[in-house]
Amino acid sequence: MSAQVSNAHWVVWMSLLIAIVLSIVPLPMWLSVARPAWVPLVVIYWTMALPNRFGLFFAFITGLILDLFFSSLFGLNAMGMLLVSFIVLSSHRRLRMFPWWQQTFIVFIVINCYQLLTMWIRSFVGLSDPTLWYLLPSVTSAILWPWAFAALGFLRRYFRVV
């Protein structure tokens, strides 16, 4: 290994912390409906960029941390993050080769799956009623994907996260 290579995994955890903070920041009611799914976006990026280091266990721990921050049903977000990570891991080599607009469409589909799974579990338990507004974060997340991809890619190159 070269002396220049760094394993700055703290960058990954800081990006997750920033994503969690962006998910918690209070917004007006009309805007909070369309809040992007920041944490799944970060999990998608790190799972796609470094699949050998950040995979299913990383996604599960991230989901548990998200459950603790949101004080939601324990394991709800963990299961959703596992689904997101599994979908991305199963096709990460193809995803890297796609142009940005195809990646955006895949991110839309993956976050839709995440939102549908969490909505289904929450409605099954009786915590919320299923509505189509619940899928709006997948649209805003897909719109923000190119910028999130560029920002996290810059951090990965700058801090040499391998």
Coordinates of N, CA and C in Angstrom, one line a residue:
M1 N 0.8 -1.2 0.0 CA 0.0 0.0 0.0 C 0.9 1.2 0.0
S2 N 0.4 2.2 -0.7 CA 1.1 3.5 -0.8 C 0.9 4.3 0.5
A3 N 1.9 5.1 0.8 CA 1.8 5.9 2.0 C 0.7 7.0 1.8
Q4 N 0.4 7.3 0.5 CA -0.6 8.4 0.3 C -2.0 7.9 0.5
V5 N -2.3 6.7 0.5 CA -3.6 6.2 0.6 C -4.1 6.3 2.0
S6 N -5.3 6.8 2.1 CA -5.9 7.1 3.5 C -7.2 6.3 3.6
N7 N -7.5 5.8 4.7 CA -8.8 5.2 5.0 C -9.6 6.1 5.9
A8 N -10.0 7.2 5.4 CA -10.7 8.2 6.1 C -12.2 7.9 6.2
H9 N -12.5 6.8 7.0 CA -13.8 6.4 7.2 C -14.7 7.4 8.0
W10 N -14.0 8.3 8.7 CA -14.7 9.3 9.4 C -15.5 10.2 8.5
V11 N -15.0 10.3 7.2 CA -15.8 11.1 6.2 C -17.1 10.5 6.0
V12 N -17.2 9.2 5.9 CA -18.4 8.5 5.6 C -19.4 8.7 6.8
W13 N -18.9 8.6 8.0 CA -19.8 8.7 9.2 C -20.2 10.2 9.4
M14 N -19.3 11.1 9.0 CA -19.7 12.5 9.1 C -20.7 12.9 8.0
S15 N -20.6 12.3 6.8 CA -21.6 12.5 5.8 C -23.0 12.0 6.3
L16 N -23.0 10.8 6.9 CA -24.2 10.3 7.5 C -24.8 11.2 8.6
L17 N -23.9 11.7 9.4 CA -24.4 12.6 10.5 C -25.0 13.8 9.9
I18 N -24.4 14.4 8.9 CA -25.0 15.6 8.2 C -26.3 15.2 7.5
A19 N -26.4 14.0 6.9 CA -27.7 13.6 6.3 C -28.7 13.5 7.4
I20 N -28.4 12.9 8.6 CA -29.4 12.8 9.6 C -29.8 14.2 10.1
V21 N -28.9 15.1 10.3 CA -29.2 16.4 10.7 C -30.1 17.1 9.7
L22 N -29.8 16.9 8.4 CA -30.7 17.5 7.3 C -32.1 16.8 7.4
S23 N -32.2 15.6 7.8 CA -33.5 14.9 7.9 C -34.3 15.4 9.2
I24 N -33.6 15.9 10.2 CA -34.3 16.3 11.4 C -34.6 17.8 11.4
V25 N -33.9 18.6 10.7 CA -34.1 20.1 10.7 C -35.6 20.4 10.4
P26 N -36.2 21.2 11.3 CA -37.6 21.5 11.1 C -37.8 22.3 9.9
L27 N -38.9 22.0 9.1 CA -39.3 22.7 7.9 C -40.7 23.1 8.0
P28 N -41.2 24.1 7.2 CA -42.6 24.3 7.2 C -43.4 23.1 6.7
M29 N -44.6 23.0 7.1 CA -45.4 21.8 6.8 C -45.5 21.5 5.3
W30 N -45.7 22.6 4.5 CA -45.8 22.4 3.1 C -44.5 21.9 2.5
L31 N -43.4 22.2 3.1 CA -42.1 21.8 2.6 C -41.6 20.5 3.2
S32 N -42.1 20.1 4.4 CA -41.6 18.9 5.0 C -42.2 17.7 4.3
V33 N -43.3 17.8 3.6 CA -43.8 16.7 2.8 C -42.9 16.2 1.7
A34 N -42.1 17.2 1.2 CA -41.2 16.9 0.1 C -39.8 16.8 0.5
R35 N -39.5 16.6 1.8 CA -38.1 16.5 2.3 C -37.4 15.4 1.6
P36 N -36.3 15.6 1.1 CA -35.5 14.5 0.4 C -35.1 13.4 1.5
A37 N -35.0 12.2 1.0 CA -34.5 11.1 1.9 C -33.0 11.2 1.9
W38 N -32.4 12.0 2.7 CA -31.0 12.3 2.8 C -30.2 11.1 3.1
V39 N -30.6 10.4 4.2 CA -29.8 9.2 4.6 C -29.8 8.1 3.6
P40 N -30.9 7.7 3.0 CA -30.8 6.7 1.9 C -30.0 7.2 0.7
L41 N -30.0 8.5 0.4 CA -29.1 9.0 -0.6 C -27.6 8.7 -0.3
V42 N -27.2 9.0 1.0 CA -25.8 8.8 1.4 C -25.5 7.3 1.4
V43 N -26.5 6.5 1.9 CA -26.2 5.0 1.9 C -26.1 4.5 0.4
I44 N -26.9 5.0 -0.5 CA -26.8 4.6 -1.9 C -25.4 5.0 -2.4
Y45 N -24.9 6.2 -2.1 CA -23.6 6.6 -2.7 C -22.5 5.7 -2.1
W46 N -22.4 5.6 -0.8 CA -21.3 4.8 -0.2 C -21.4 3.4 -0.5
T47 N -22.5 2.8 -0.7 CA -22.7 1.4 -1.0 C -22.2 1.2 -2.5
M48 N -22.6 2.2 -3.3 CA -22.2 2.1 -4.7 C -20.7 2.4 -4.9
A49 N -20.2 3.3 -4.2 CA -18.8 3.7 -4.4 C -17.8 2.7 -3.8
L50 N -18.1 2.2 -2.6 CA -17.2 1.3 -1.9 C -18.0 0.1 -1.4
P51 N -18.4 -0.8 -2.3 CA -19.2 -1.9 -1.9 C -18.6 -3.0 -1.0
N52 N -17.2 -3.0 -1.0 CA -16.5 -4.0 -0.2 C -16.4 -3.5 1.3
R53 N -16.5 -2.2 1.5 CA -16.3 -1.6 2.8 C -17.7 -1.3 3.4
F54 N -18.6 -0.8 2.6 CA -19.9 -0.4 3.1 C -21.0 -1.1 2.4
G55 N -21.5 -2.1 3.1 CA -22.5 -3.0 2.5 C -23.7 -3.1 3.4
L56 N -24.2 -4.3 3.6 CA -25.4 -4.6 4.3 C -25.3 -4.2 5.8
F57 N -24.1 -4.6 6.4 CA -24.0 -4.3 7.8 C -24.0 -2.8 8.1
F58 N -23.3 -2.0 7.2 CA -23.2 -0.6 7.2 C -24.7 0.0 7.1
A59 N -25.4 -0.5 6.2 CA -26.8 -0.1 6.0 C -27.7 -0.4 7.2
F60 N -27.5 -1.6 7.8 CA -28.3 -2.0 9.0 C -28.0 -1.1 10.2
I61 N -26.7 -0.8 10.4 CA -26.3 0.1 11.5 C -26.8 1.5 11.3
T62 N -26.7 1.9 10.1 CA -27.3 3.3 9.7 C -28.8 3.3 10.0
G63 N -29.5 2.3 9.6 CA -30.9 2.2 9.9 C -31.3 2.2 11.3
L64 N -30.5 1.5 12.1 CA -30.7 1.5 13.6 C -30.5 2.9 14.2
I65 N -29.4 3.5 13.7 CA -29.1 4.9 14.2 C -30.2 5.8 13.8
L66 N -30.8 5.7 12.6 CA -31.9 6.5 12.2 C -33.1 6.2 13.0
D67 N -33.4 5.0 13.4 CA -34.5 4.6 14.2 C -34.3 5.3 15.6
L68 N -33.2 5.4 16.1 CA -32.9 6.0 17.4 C -33.2 7.5 17.3
F69 N -32.7 8.2 16.2 CA -32.8 9.6 16.1 C -34.3 10.0 15.9
F70 N -35.0 9.2 15.1 CA -36.4 9.5 14.8 C -37.4 8.9 15.8
S71 N -36.8 8.1 16.8 CA -37.6 7.4 17.7 C -38.8 6.7 17.1
S72 N -38.5 6.0 16.0 CA -39.6 5.3 15.2 C -39.6 3.9 15.7
L73 N -40.4 3.1 15.0 CA -40.5 1.7 15.3 C -39.1 1.1 15.1
F74 N -38.6 0.4 16.2 CA -37.2 -0.1 16.2 C -37.0 -1.1 15.1
G75 N -36.2 -0.9 14.2 CA -35.9 -1.8 13.1 C -36.6 -1.4 11.8
L76 N -37.4 -0.4 11.8 CA -38.2 0.0 10.6 C -37.2 0.5 9.6
N77 N -36.4 1.5 9.9 CA -35.5 2.1 9.0 C -34.3 1.2 8.7
A78 N -34.0 0.3 9.7 CA -32.9 -0.7 9.5 C -33.3 -1.6 8.3
M79 N -34.6 -2.1 8.3 CA -35.0 -2.9 7.3 C -35.0 -2.2 5.9
G80 N -35.5 -0.9 6.0 CA -35.5 -0.2 4.7 C -34.1 0.1 4.2
M81 N -33.2 0.4 5.1 CA -31.8 0.6 4.6 C -31.2 -0.7 4.1
L82 N -31.5 -1.8 4.7 CA -31.1 -3.1 4.2 C -31.6 -3.4 2.8
L83 N -32.8 -3.0 2.5 CA -33.4 -3.1 1.2 C -32.7 -2.2 0.2
V84 N -32.4 -1.0 0.6 CA -31.7 -0.1 -0.3 C -30.3 -0.6 -0.6
S85 N -29.6 -1.0 0.4 CA -28.2 -1.5 0.2 C -28.2 -2.8 -0.6
F86 N -29.2 -3.7 -0.4 CA -29.2 -4.9 -1.2 C -29.5 -4.6 -2.7
I87 N -30.4 -3.7 -3.0 CA -30.6 -3.4 -4.4 C -29.4 -2.8 -5.0
V88 N -28.7 -1.9 -4.3 CA -27.6 -1.2 -4.9 C -26.4 -2.2 -5.0
L89 N -26.2 -3.0 -4.0 CA -25.1 -4.0 -4.0 C -25.3 -5.0 -5.2
S90 N -26.5 -5.4 -5.5 CA -26.8 -6.4 -6.5 C -26.5 -5.8 -7.9
S91 N -26.4 -4.5 -8.1 CA -26.1 -4.0 -9.4 C -25.1 -2.8 -9.3
H92 N -24.2 -2.8 -8.4 CA -23.4 -1.6 -8.2 C -22.4 -1.4 -9.4
R93 N -22.0 -2.5 -10.0 CA -21.1 -2.3 -11.2 C -21.8 -1.7 -12.3
R94 N -23.0 -2.1 -12.6 CA -23.8 -1.4 -13.7 C -24.1 0.0 -13.3
L95 N -24.5 0.3 -12.1 CA -24.8 1.6 -11.7 C -23.7 2.6 -11.9
R96 N -22.5 2.2 -11.6 CA -21.3 3.1 -11.8 C -21.2 3.5 -13.3
M97 N -21.6 2.6 -14.2 CA -21.4 2.8 -15.6 C -22.5 3.7 -16.2
F98 N -23.6 3.8 -15.5 CA -24.7 4.6 -16.1 C -24.4 6.0 -16.1
P99 N -25.0 6.8 -17.0 CA -24.9 8.2 -17.0 C -25.7 8.8 -15.9
W100 N -25.6 10.0 -15.5 CA -26.2 10.6 -14.4 C -27.7 10.5 -14.4
W101 N -28.3 10.6 -15.6 CA -29.8 10.6 -15.7 C -30.4 9.2 -15.4
Q102 N -29.6 8.2 -15.8 CA -30.0 6.8 -15.5 C -29.9 6.5 -14.1
Q103 N -28.8 7.0 -13.5 CA -28.6 6.8 -12.0 C -29.7 7.5 -11.3
T104 N -30.1 8.7 -11.7 CA -31.2 9.4 -11.1 C -32.4 8.6 -11.1
F105 N -32.7 8.0 -12.2 CA -33.9 7.1 -12.3 C -33.8 5.9 -11.4
I106 N -32.7 5.3 -11.3 CA -32.5 4.2 -10.4 C -32.6 4.6 -8.9
V107 N -32.1 5.8 -8.6 CA -32.2 6.3 -7.2 C -33.7 6.6 -6.9
F108 N -34.4 7.1 -7.9 CA -35.9 7.3 -7.7 C -36.6 6.0 -7.4
I109 N -36.2 4.9 -8.2 CA -36.9 3.6 -7.9 C -36.5 3.0 -6.6
V110 N -35.2 3.1 -6.2 CA -34.7 2.5 -4.9 C -35.3 3.3 -3.7
I111 N -35.4 4.6 -3.8 CA -36.0 5.3 -2.7 C -37.5 5.1 -2.7
N112 N -38.1 4.9 -3.8 CA -39.5 4.6 -3.8 C -39.7 3.2 -3.1
C113 N -38.9 2.3 -3.3 CA -39.0 1.0 -2.6 C -38.8 1.2 -1.1
Y114 N -37.9 2.0 -0.7 CA -37.6 2.3 0.7 C -38.9 2.9 1.3
Q115 N -39.4 4.0 0.6 CA -40.6 4.7 1.1 C -41.8 3.7 1.2
L116 N -42.0 2.9 0.2 CA -43.1 2.0 0.2 C -43.0 0.9 1.3
L117 N -41.8 0.4 1.5 CA -41.6 -0.5 2.6 C -41.9 0.1 4.0
T118 N -41.4 1.3 4.2 CA -41.6 1.9 5.5 C -43.1 2.3 5.7
M119 N -43.7 2.8 4.6 CA -45.1 3.1 4.6 C -46.0 1.9 4.9
W120 N -45.7 0.8 4.3 CA -46.4 -0.4 4.5 C -46.3 -0.9 5.9
I121 N -45.1 -0.9 6.5 CA -44.9 -1.4 7.8 C -45.6 -0.4 8.8
R122 N -45.5 0.9 8.6 CA -46.1 1.9 9.5 C -47.7 1.8 9.4
S123 N -48.2 1.5 8.3 CA -49.7 1.4 8.2 C -50.1 0.0 8.7
F124 N -49.3 -1.0 8.6 CA -49.6 -2.3 9.1 C -49.7 -2.3 10.6
V125 N -48.8 -1.5 11.3 CA -48.8 -1.4 12.7 C -49.8 -0.4 13.2
G126 N -50.3 0.5 12.3 CA -51.3 1.4 12.7 C -50.8 2.8 13.0
L127 N -49.5 3.1 12.6 CA -48.9 4.4 12.9 C -49.3 5.5 12.0
S128 N -49.7 5.1 10.7 CA -50.0 6.1 9.7 C -50.9 5.5 8.7
D129 N -51.6 6.4 8.0 CA -52.4 6.0 6.9 C -51.7 6.1 5.6
P130 N -51.8 5.1 4.7 CA -51.0 5.2 3.4 C -51.6 6.3 2.5
T131 N -50.7 7.1 2.0 CA -51.1 8.2 1.0 C -50.0 8.2 0.0
L132 N -50.4 8.8 -1.2 CA -49.4 8.9 -2.2 C -48.4 10.1 -1.9
W133 N -48.7 11.0 -1.0 CA -47.8 12.0 -0.7 C -46.5 11.4 0.0
Y134 N -46.7 10.2 0.5 CA -45.5 9.6 1.2 C -44.4 9.3 0.2
L135 N -44.7 9.3 -1.1 CA -43.7 9.0 -2.2 C -43.0 10.2 -2.7
L136 N -43.5 11.4 -2.3 CA -42.9 12.6 -2.8 C -41.4 12.8 -2.5
P137 N -40.9 12.3 -1.3 CA -39.4 12.4 -1.1 C -38.6 11.7 -2.1
S138 N -39.1 10.6 -2.7 CA -38.3 9.9 -3.8 C -38.1 10.8 -5.0
V139 N -39.1 11.7 -5.3 CA -38.9 12.6 -6.4 C -37.9 13.7 -6.1
T140 N -38.0 14.3 -4.9 CA -37.0 15.3 -4.5 C -35.6 14.7 -4.3
S141 N -35.5 13.5 -3.9 CA -34.2 12.8 -3.7 C -33.6 12.5 -5.1
A142 N -34.4 12.1 -6.0 CA -33.9 11.9 -7.4 C -33.4 13.2 -8.0
I143 N -34.1 14.3 -7.8 CA -33.7 15.6 -8.3 C -32.4 16.0 -7.7
L144 N -32.2 15.7 -6.5 CA -30.9 16.1 -5.8 C -29.8 15.1 -6.0
W145 N -30.0 13.9 -6.5 CA -29.0 12.9 -6.7 C -27.7 13.4 -7.4
P146 N -27.8 14.1 -8.5 CA -26.6 14.5 -9.2 C -25.7 15.4 -8.3
W147 N -26.3 16.3 -7.6 CA -25.5 17.1 -6.7 C -24.9 16.4 -5.5
A148 N -25.7 15.5 -4.9 CA -25.2 14.7 -3.8 C -24.1 13.8 -4.3
F149 N -24.3 13.2 -5.5 CA -23.2 12.3 -6.0 C -21.9 13.1 -6.2
A150 N -22.1 14.3 -6.8 CA -20.9 15.1 -7.0 C -20.2 15.6 -5.7
A151 N -21.0 16.0 -4.7 CA -20.4 16.4 -3.4 C -19.8 15.3 -2.7
L152 N -20.4 14.1 -2.6 CA -19.8 13.0 -1.9 C -18.6 12.4 -2.7
G153 N -18.7 12.5 -4.0 CA -17.5 12.1 -4.8 C -16.3 13.0 -4.6
F154 N -16.6 14.3 -4.5 CA -15.5 15.2 -4.2 C -14.9 14.9 -2.8
L155 N -15.7 14.7 -1.8 CA -15.2 14.4 -0.5 C -14.4 13.1 -0.5
R156 N -14.9 12.1 -1.3 CA -14.2 10.8 -1.4 C -12.8 11.0 -2.0
R157 N -12.7 11.8 -3.1 CA -11.4 12.0 -3.7 C -10.5 12.9 -2.8
Y158 N -11.1 13.9 -2.2 CA -10.2 14.9 -1.5 C -9.6 14.2 -0.3
F159 N -10.4 13.4 0.5 CA -9.9 12.7 1.7 C -9.4 11.3 1.4
R160 N -9.4 10.9 0.2 CA -8.9 9.6 -0.3 C -9.5 8.5 0.5
V161 N -10.8 8.4 0.5 CA -11.6 7.4 1.2 C -11.5 6.1 0.3
V162 N -10.9 5.1 0.8 CA -10.8 3.8 0.0 C -11.3 2.7 0.9

